[in-house]
C-alpha cells in the first residue's frame, strides 16, 4: 500500500502542481486530502478541480466550510479571502462546472475511517475546527481527550505544522525524525503539514507518503514568487498572505 496524504492546499496551484508531480514521480496512485482546498490563495477553482480529479478521499476543512456556509470565527483578512473565494467559486466556468464544484464541497465528509486510521482536518474531537499545536503536548487533559478518541492512528492538518504526536506527550518535527516515522502498535497523531501555506519556517510544500507502516514527510520546492505575485495582484487578498509564503510562517 502506497498513499499520499496532503492537506491545506489553500488555493495555491503552484504548490499543488509541484506536489502532484512529486506524487506521480513515485508512482503513487492513491491520494487522501485532509481539507482546506481553498481559502487564502489565488486559485481556488483550479485547485478544487485538481482535487476532484486526483483525490480518492477528501475531508472538509474549515475554509472549505466557510466558502460554503457562513464563516464563523475568522479574522478580517481571512474573512475577506473567504468572500473573494466564494465569488470565484460562484462565477468561474460554465454552470455545470460551477455546480460540480459546489456539489463536491457540499458532500465532503468531516471524518474518514479506514480500519485503525482516522482522517480529519482538525482533531479527533472536533474534526473540522480544533487545532492541535506542538505545544499542546504540555496540556495533558487535551492530549488524553484526543487520544481517547483514536483507535490507533489519527491523520490531521489544520495547523500547517507537520509532525508526530505520541501518547507519552511528545511532538516530533519531521527534521527531528529524519523525515521518517515507523508506525507501530502505539497510538499516534500525525499532522501531515500544509501543501500551500506551510507555517513551520520552511516555505517548501509539505505532504506525507504512507508506504505500509512507514511514513515519510516530503518537502517539495516550488516557485513561491509566482503565487505571491498572484496574491499581490488581487485586492481582496491581503499582501501578507503572499509574504508569509516566502518565509513559511
Ligand atoms: Zn488550513
Coordinates of C-alpha atoms and ligand atoms in Angstrom, one line a residue:
X1 CA 0.0 0.0 0.0
X2 CA 1.4 3.4 -1.0
X3 CA -0.6 6.5 -0.4
X4 CA -0.1 10.3 -0.4
X5 CA -1.6 12.3 2.4
X6 CA -2.0 16.0 1.5
X7 CA -3.7 18.9 3.3
X8 CA -4.2 22.6 3.5
X9 CA -3.6 23.4 -0.2
X10 CA -5.3 26.8 0.3
X11 CA -5.8 27.6 -3.4
X12 CA -2.0 27.5 -4.1
X13 CA -1.9 26.0 -7.6
X14 CA 1.9 26.2 -7.9
X15 CA 2.5 24.3 -4.7
X16 CA -0.2 21.7 -5.5
X17 CA 1.1 21.1 -9.0
X18 CA 4.6 20.5 -7.6
X19 CA 3.3 18.1 -5.0
X20 CA 1.1 16.2 -7.6
X21 CA 4.2 15.9 -9.9
X22 CA 6.3 14.6 -6.9
X23 CA 3.5 12.1 -6.1
X24 CA 3.3 11.0 -9.8
X25 CA 7.1 10.5 -10.0
X26 CA 6.9 8.0 -7.2
X27 CA 4.1 6.1 -8.9
X28 CA 1.6 6.7 -6.1
X29 CA -2.0 6.4 -7.3
X30 CA -3.9 7.0 -4.1
X31 CA -4.3 10.4 -2.6
X32 CA -6.1 11.4 0.6
X33 CA -6.8 15.1 1.1
X34 CA -7.4 16.4 4.6
X35 CA -9.2 19.6 3.8
X36 CA -8.7 23.4 3.2
X37 CA -8.5 23.1 -0.5
X38 CA -9.5 26.8 -0.8
X39 CA -9.1 30.0 1.2
X40 CA -6.2 32.5 1.3
X41 CA -4.7 31.6 -2.1
X42 CA -5.4 32.9 -5.7
X43 CA -6.5 29.7 -7.5
X44 CA -9.5 28.1 -5.6
X45 CA -11.3 26.8 -8.7
X46 CA -8.2 25.3 -10.3
X47 CA -7.1 23.6 -7.0
X48 CA -10.6 22.2 -6.4
X49 CA -10.7 20.8 -10.0
X50 CA -7.3 19.0 -9.4
X51 CA -8.5 17.6 -6.0
X52 CA -11.8 16.4 -7.6
X53 CA -9.7 14.7 -10.3
X54 CA -6.9 13.1 -8.2
X55 CA -8.1 12.6 -4.6
X56 CA -9.9 9.3 -3.6
X57 CA -10.8 10.6 -0.1
X58 CA -11.3 14.2 0.7
X59 CA -12.2 15.7 4.1
X60 CA -14.0 19.0 4.7
X61 CA -11.7 21.8 6.1
X62 CA -12.8 24.9 8.0
X63 CA -12.1 27.1 5.0
X64 CA -14.0 24.8 2.6
X65 CA -16.9 25.0 5.1
X66 CA -16.6 28.8 5.3
X67 CA -16.8 29.1 1.5
X68 CA -20.0 27.0 1.6
X69 CA -21.8 28.3 4.6
X70 CA -21.4 31.3 7.0
X71 CA -17.8 31.7 8.1
X72 CA -17.5 31.8 11.8
X73 CA -14.5 32.8 13.9
X74 CA -12.4 34.2 11.0
X75 CA -10.2 37.3 11.3
X76 CA -10.8 40.2 8.9
X77 CA -8.0 39.1 6.4
X78 CA -9.3 35.5 6.3
X79 CA -12.9 36.7 6.1
X80 CA -12.2 38.9 3.1
X81 CA -10.4 35.9 1.4
X82 CA -13.4 33.7 2.1
X83 CA -15.8 36.1 0.4
X84 CA -13.4 36.5 -2.6
X85 CA -13.1 32.7 -2.8
X86 CA -16.9 32.3 -2.8
X87 CA -17.2 34.8 -5.7
X88 CA -14.7 32.8 -7.7
X89 CA -16.5 29.5 -7.0
X90 CA -19.8 31.1 -8.0
X91 CA -18.6 32.8 -11.1
X92 CA -15.8 30.9 -12.8
X93 CA -16.5 28.5 -15.7
X94 CA -19.8 27.2 -17.1
X95 CA -22.7 26.3 -14.9
X96 CA -22.1 22.6 -14.9
X97 CA -18.5 23.1 -13.7
X98 CA -19.7 25.5 -11.0
X99 CA -22.4 23.0 -9.9
X100 CA -19.8 20.2 -9.8
X101 CA -17.5 22.2 -7.6
X102 CA -20.3 23.3 -5.1
X103 CA -21.8 19.7 -5.0
X104 CA -18.3 18.3 -4.3
X105 CA -17.7 20.7 -1.5
X106 CA -21.2 20.3 -0.1
X107 CA -20.8 16.5 0.1
X108 CA -17.4 16.3 1.8
X109 CA -17.3 14.3 5.0
X110 CA -15.8 15.6 8.2
X111 CA -14.1 12.3 9.0
X112 CA -13.0 9.1 7.3
X113 CA -12.2 5.9 9.0
X114 CA -10.1 3.1 7.5
X115 CA -9.8 0.3 10.0
X116 CA -7.3 1.6 12.5
X117 CA -6.8 5.0 10.9
X118 CA -8.9 8.1 11.4
X119 CA -8.6 11.0 9.0
X120 CA -9.8 14.5 10.0
X121 CA -9.0 18.2 9.2
X122 CA -8.6 19.4 12.8
X123 CA -8.7 16.8 15.5
X124 CA -10.4 13.6 16.5
X125 CA -12.5 15.5 19.0
X126 CA -13.6 18.4 16.7
X127 CA -12.9 17.2 13.2
X128 CA -13.2 20.5 11.4
X129 CA -12.2 23.2 13.8
X130 CA -9.9 22.1 16.7
X131 CA -6.2 23.0 16.4
X132 CA -3.6 20.6 17.9
X133 CA -0.4 22.5 18.2
X134 CA 3.0 21.1 19.1
X135 CA 2.9 22.9 22.5
X136 CA -0.4 21.1 23.3
X137 CA 1.7 18.2 24.4
X138 CA 2.0 20.1 27.7
X139 CA -1.7 20.0 28.1
X140 CA -2.2 16.5 29.4
X141 CA -6.0 16.9 29.6
X142 CA -6.3 17.8 25.9
X143 CA -3.9 15.0 24.9
X144 CA -5.7 12.4 26.9
X145 CA -9.1 13.6 25.5
X146 CA -7.8 13.4 21.9
X147 CA -6.0 10.0 22.3
X148 CA -9.1 8.5 23.9
X149 CA -10.9 9.0 20.6
X150 CA -8.3 7.4 18.5
X151 CA -8.1 3.6 17.8
X152 CA -4.5 3.6 16.6
X153 CA -3.6 6.4 14.2
X154 CA -5.1 9.8 13.5
X155 CA -4.1 11.8 10.5
X156 CA -4.8 15.5 10.5
X157 CA -3.9 19.0 9.2
X158 CA -5.2 22.5 10.1
X159 CA -2.2 24.0 12.0
X160 CA 0.1 23.7 8.9
X161 CA 2.8 22.4 11.2
X162 CA 3.8 18.9 10.3
X163 CA 4.9 16.3 12.9
X164 CA 4.1 13.3 15.0
X165 CA 2.4 13.4 18.5
X166 CA 2.9 10.4 20.7
X167 CA 0.9 9.2 23.8
X168 CA 3.9 9.9 26.0
X169 CA 3.2 13.5 25.2
X170 CA 6.0 14.3 22.8
X171 CA 5.9 16.1 19.5
X172 CA 8.5 15.2 16.8
X173 CA 9.0 17.6 13.9
X174 CA 10.0 15.9 10.6
X175 CA 13.6 17.1 10.9
X176 CA 13.9 15.5 14.4
X177 CA 12.9 12.1 13.0
X178 CA 14.9 12.5 9.7
X179 CA 11.6 12.8 7.9
X180 CA 10.5 9.2 8.6
X181 CA 8.4 7.5 11.2
X182 CA 7.6 3.8 11.5
X183 CA 4.0 3.1 12.6
X184 CA 3.9 0.6 15.5
X185 CA 1.3 -0.6 18.0
X186 CA 1.2 2.7 19.8
X187 CA -1.4 5.4 19.3
X188 CA -0.2 8.5 17.4
X189 CA -1.5 11.6 15.8
X190 CA 0.2 12.7 12.6
X191 CA 0.0 16.2 11.2
X192 CA 0.8 15.9 7.5
X193 CA 1.6 19.6 7.1
X194 CA 0.5 22.0 4.5
X195 CA 0.9 21.9 0.8
X196 CA 0.0 25.6 0.1
X197 CA 0.9 27.6 3.2
X198 CA 3.5 25.9 5.5
X199 CA 3.9 27.6 8.9
X200 CA 7.0 25.8 10.3
X201 CA 9.5 28.2 8.8
X202 CA 10.1 26.0 5.8
X203 CA 8.4 27.5 2.7
X204 CA 8.6 24.3 0.7
X205 CA 5.3 22.5 0.2
X206 CA 4.8 19.6 2.7
X207 CA 3.0 16.3 2.5
X208 CA 3.3 12.7 3.7
X209 CA 3.7 9.4 1.9
X210 CA 2.5 6.3 3.7
X211 CA 4.0 3.1 2.4
X212 CA 2.7 0.2 4.5
X213 CA 3.9 1.1 8.0
X214 CA 6.4 3.8 7.1
X215 CA 5.5 7.5 6.9
X216 CA 7.8 9.8 5.0
X217 CA 7.5 13.6 5.3
X218 CA 8.2 15.2 1.9
X219 CA 9.2 18.8 1.2
X220 CA 8.8 20.0 -2.3
X221 CA 10.2 23.2 -3.7
X222 CA 8.0 25.4 -6.0
X223 CA 8.2 29.0 -7.2
X224 CA 6.8 30.8 -4.2
X225 CA 7.1 34.2 -6.0
X226 CA 4.7 33.2 -8.7
X227 CA 1.9 32.5 -6.2
X228 CA 2.8 35.6 -4.1
X229 CA 2.7 37.8 -7.1
X230 CA -0.8 36.5 -8.0
X231 CA -1.9 37.3 -4.4
X232 CA -0.4 40.8 -4.6
X233 CA -2.4 41.4 -7.8
X234 CA -5.7 40.6 -6.1
X235 CA -7.1 43.4 -4.0
X236 CA -9.2 41.2 -1.8
X237 CA -6.3 39.0 -0.8
X238 CA -4.1 40.8 1.7
X239 CA -0.4 41.2 0.8
X240 CA 0.6 39.4 4.0
X241 CA -0.9 36.2 2.5
X242 CA 1.8 36.4 -0.2
X243 CA 4.6 37.5 2.2
X244 CA 4.0 34.6 4.6
X245 CA 4.5 32.1 1.8
X246 CA 8.1 33.3 1.3
X247 CA 9.0 32.7 4.9
X248 CA 6.8 29.7 5.6
X249 CA 5.1 31.3 8.6
Ligands
LIG1 ZN1 -5.7 25.5 6.7

